[in-house]
Amino acid sequence: MSGSSSGGGANLGGGGGIPIADCKHISIKTNVTSPDPTVLKTLKVGDYLDVELQTATGPLIAVASGNRRLGSIFTTNPKMLIDCIVKGHIYHARILKIDGADCQILITAK
């Protein structure tokens, strides 16, 4: 199958077996799960959020300025992103779309 990528997945290296993440070039388009409505109403498209771990092993969370937790982040391969954060890589998420309670983000290295 051929076609172009829409940038919705992670850029991964390796070939054949299990893909290995290039932590500096991760790009993940996803949604914030169950965003806090009081935090969400203070944000707009284009704002940046910090991507952090709630504990040393997850889950991934999106945090707005002032240390306000927006919500959890769901990805198809959370372990990859968690492993990169544990290794010291820092990520942020740019808000792409807010539609009611839905908040779409793009996670990239900071």
PDB file of C-alpha atoms in Angstrom:
ATOM      1  CA  MET A   1       0.000   0.000   0.000  1.00  0.00           C
ATOM      2  CA  SER A   2       1.334   3.435  -0.832  1.00  0.00           C
ATOM      3  CA  GLY A   3       0.466   6.954   0.205  1.00  0.00           C
ATOM      4  CA  SER A   4       1.731   9.815   2.262  1.00  0.00           C
ATOM      5  CA  SER A   5       1.875  10.074   6.007  1.00  0.00           C
ATOM      6  CA  SER A   6      -0.347  12.585   7.738  1.00  0.00           C
ATOM      7  CA  GLY A   7       2.078  12.910  10.640  1.00  0.00           C
ATOM      8  CA  GLY A   8      -0.257  11.016  12.942  1.00  0.00           C
ATOM      9  CA  GLY A   9       2.151   8.359  14.086  1.00  0.00           C
ATOM     10  CA  ALA A  10       5.528   8.220  15.704  1.00  0.00           C
ATOM     11  CA  ASN A  11       8.713   8.417  13.696  1.00  0.00           C
ATOM     12  CA  LEU A  12      10.428   5.144  14.457  1.00  0.00           C
ATOM     13  CA  GLY A  13      13.725   3.630  13.435  1.00  0.00           C
ATOM     14  CA  GLY A  14      14.656   0.008  12.929  1.00  0.00           C
ATOM     15  CA  GLY A  15      13.502  -2.476  10.400  1.00  0.00           C
ATOM     16  CA  GLY A  16      12.054  -5.908  10.691  1.00  0.00           C
ATOM     17  CA  GLY A  17      11.387  -6.624  14.353  1.00  0.00           C
ATOM     18  CA  ILE A  18      10.037  -4.361  17.050  1.00  0.00           C
ATOM     19  CA  PRO A  19      10.499  -0.697  16.064  1.00  0.00           C
ATOM     20  CA  ILE A  20      12.945   1.309  18.156  1.00  0.00           C
ATOM     21  CA  ALA A  21      12.030   4.889  18.962  1.00  0.00           C
ATOM     22  CA  ASP A  22      14.254   7.776  18.000  1.00  0.00           C
ATOM     23  CA  CYS A  23      13.353   9.785  21.085  1.00  0.00           C
ATOM     24  CA  LYS A  24      14.407  13.105  19.517  1.00  0.00           C
ATOM     25  CA  HIS A  25      12.078  12.721  16.529  1.00  0.00           C
ATOM     26  CA  ILE A  26       8.835  11.409  18.027  1.00  0.00           C
ATOM     27  CA  SER A  27       5.703  12.985  16.599  1.00  0.00           C
ATOM     28  CA  ILE A  28       2.389  11.688  17.940  1.00  0.00           C
ATOM     29  CA  LYS A  29      -1.024  13.089  17.097  1.00  0.00           C
ATOM     30  CA  THR A  30      -3.625  12.032  19.670  1.00  0.00           C
ATOM     31  CA  ASN A  31      -6.306  13.276  22.070  1.00  0.00           C
ATOM     32  CA  VAL A  32      -6.297  14.159  25.738  1.00  0.00           C
ATOM     33  CA  THR A  33      -8.488  11.648  27.570  1.00  0.00           C
ATOM     34  CA  SER A  34     -11.184  13.064  29.858  1.00  0.00           C
ATOM     35  CA  PRO A  35      -9.828  16.619  29.953  1.00  0.00           C
ATOM     36  CA  ASP A  36     -10.586  18.718  33.026  1.00  0.00           C
ATOM     37  CA  PRO A  37     -13.209  21.203  31.768  1.00  0.00           C
ATOM     38  CA  THR A  38     -12.016  23.989  34.084  1.00  0.00           C
ATOM     39  CA  VAL A  39      -8.486  23.749  32.661  1.00  0.00           C
ATOM     40  CA  LEU A  40      -9.641  23.167  29.068  1.00  0.00           C
ATOM     41  CA  LYS A  41     -11.719  26.351  28.997  1.00  0.00           C
ATOM     42  CA  THR A  42      -8.560  28.397  29.723  1.00  0.00           C
ATOM     43  CA  LEU A  43      -6.700  26.988  26.692  1.00  0.00           C
ATOM     44  CA  LYS A  44      -6.776  27.701  22.971  1.00  0.00           C
ATOM     45  CA  VAL A  45      -5.522  26.134  19.760  1.00  0.00           C
ATOM     46  CA  GLY A  46      -1.772  26.670  19.480  1.00  0.00           C
ATOM     47  CA  ASP A  47      -1.103  26.573  23.227  1.00  0.00           C
ATOM     48  CA  TYR A  48       1.604  24.214  24.455  1.00  0.00           C
ATOM     49  CA  LEU A  49       1.269  21.691  27.271  1.00  0.00           C
ATOM     50  CA  ASP A  50       3.975  19.762  29.095  1.00  0.00           C
ATOM     51  CA  VAL A  51       3.930  15.986  28.651  1.00  0.00           C
ATOM     52  CA  GLU A  52       4.784  14.306  31.950  1.00  0.00           C
ATOM     53  CA  LEU A  53       4.495  11.023  33.804  1.00  0.00           C
ATOM     54  CA  GLN A  54       2.084  10.880  36.719  1.00  0.00           C
ATOM     55  CA  THR A  55       4.399   8.315  38.357  1.00  0.00           C
ATOM     56  CA  ALA A  56       7.737   6.831  37.250  1.00  0.00           C
ATOM     57  CA  THR A  57       5.896   4.249  35.125  1.00  0.00           C
ATOM     58  CA  GLY A  58       2.965   6.290  33.813  1.00  0.00           C
ATOM     59  CA  PRO A  59       0.352   7.165  32.900  1.00  0.00           C
ATOM     60  CA  LEU A  60       1.209   9.999  30.529  1.00  0.00           C
ATOM     61  CA  ILE A  61      -0.475  13.288  31.387  1.00  0.00           C
ATOM     62  CA  ALA A  62      -0.841  16.694  29.735  1.00  0.00           C
ATOM     63  CA  VAL A  63      -0.094  19.621  32.029  1.00  0.00           C
ATOM     64  CA  ALA A  64      -0.925  23.259  31.274  1.00  0.00           C
ATOM     65  CA  SER A  65       1.026  26.225  32.611  1.00  0.00           C
ATOM     66  CA  GLY A  66       0.774  26.698  36.351  1.00  0.00           C
ATOM     67  CA  ASN A  67       1.052  22.925  36.880  1.00  0.00           C
ATOM     68  CA  ARG A  68      -2.641  22.423  36.026  1.00  0.00           C
ATOM     69  CA  ARG A  69      -3.318  18.856  34.916  1.00  0.00           C
ATOM     70  CA  LEU A  70      -5.476  18.812  31.788  1.00  0.00           C
ATOM     71  CA  GLY A  71      -5.853  15.048  31.469  1.00  0.00           C
ATOM     72  CA  SER A  72      -4.311  11.738  30.480  1.00  0.00           C
ATOM     73  CA  ILE A  73      -2.723  11.079  27.110  1.00  0.00           C
ATOM     74  CA  PHE A  74      -3.592   7.937  25.186  1.00  0.00           C
ATOM     75  CA  THR A  75      -1.225   6.612  22.528  1.00  0.00           C
ATOM     76  CA  THR A  76      -1.070   3.286  20.739  1.00  0.00           C
ATOM     77  CA  ASN A  77       2.440   2.738  22.142  1.00  0.00           C
ATOM     78  CA  PRO A  78       2.682   4.525  25.510  1.00  0.00           C
ATOM     79  CA  LYS A  79       5.725   2.470  26.578  1.00  0.00           C
ATOM     80  CA  MET A  80       7.832   4.032  23.836  1.00  0.00           C
ATOM     81  CA  LEU A  81       7.107   7.579  25.021  1.00  0.00           C
ATOM     82  CA  ILE A  82       7.385   6.631  28.713  1.00  0.00           C
ATOM     83  CA  ASP A  83      10.795   5.013  28.082  1.00  0.00           C
ATOM     84  CA  CYS A  84      12.027   8.163  26.321  1.00  0.00           C
ATOM     85  CA  ILE A  85      10.842  10.395  29.186  1.00  0.00           C
ATOM     86  CA  VAL A  86      12.517   8.113  31.723  1.00  0.00           C
ATOM     87  CA  LYS A  87      15.749   8.440  29.680  1.00  0.00           C
ATOM     88  CA  GLY A  88      15.548  12.224  30.170  1.00  0.00           C
ATOM     89  CA  HIS A  89      13.880  13.412  26.974  1.00  0.00           C
ATOM     90  CA  ILE A  90      11.399  16.260  27.391  1.00  0.00           C
ATOM     91  CA  TYR A  91       8.205  16.588  25.346  1.00  0.00           C
ATOM     92  CA  HIS A  92       5.447  19.091  24.883  1.00  0.00           C
ATOM     93  CA  ALA A  93       2.095  18.922  23.167  1.00  0.00           C
ATOM     94  CA  ARG A  94       0.695  21.652  20.940  1.00  0.00           C
ATOM     95  CA  ILE A  95      -3.095  21.899  20.939  1.00  0.00           C
ATOM     96  CA  LEU A  96      -4.337  21.321  17.393  1.00  0.00           C
ATOM     97  CA  LYS A  97      -8.080  21.373  17.946  1.00  0.00           C
ATOM     98  CA  ILE A  98     -10.586  21.936  20.730  1.00  0.00           C
ATOM     99  CA  ASP A  99     -14.136  20.834  19.985  1.00  0.00           C
ATOM    100  CA  GLY A 100     -16.333  20.827  23.080  1.00  0.00           C
ATOM    101  CA  ALA A 101     -14.683  18.374  25.470  1.00  0.00           C
ATOM    102  CA  ASP A 102     -12.359  16.973  22.762  1.00  0.00           C
ATOM    103  CA  CYS A 103      -8.776  18.214  22.730  1.00  0.00           C
ATOM    104  CA  GLN A 104      -6.462  17.019  19.945  1.00  0.00           C
ATOM    105  CA  ILE A 105      -2.715  17.444  20.479  1.00  0.00           C
ATOM    106  CA  LEU A 106       0.582  16.879  18.689  1.00  0.00           C
ATOM    107  CA  ILE A 107       3.396  15.591  20.908  1.00  0.00           C
ATOM    108  CA  THR A 108       6.977  16.419  19.898  1.00  0.00           C
ATOM    109  CA  ALA A 109      10.359  16.816  21.572  1.00  0.00           C
ATOM    110  CA  LYS A 110      10.849  20.137  23.320  1.00  0.00           C
TER     111      LYS A 110
END
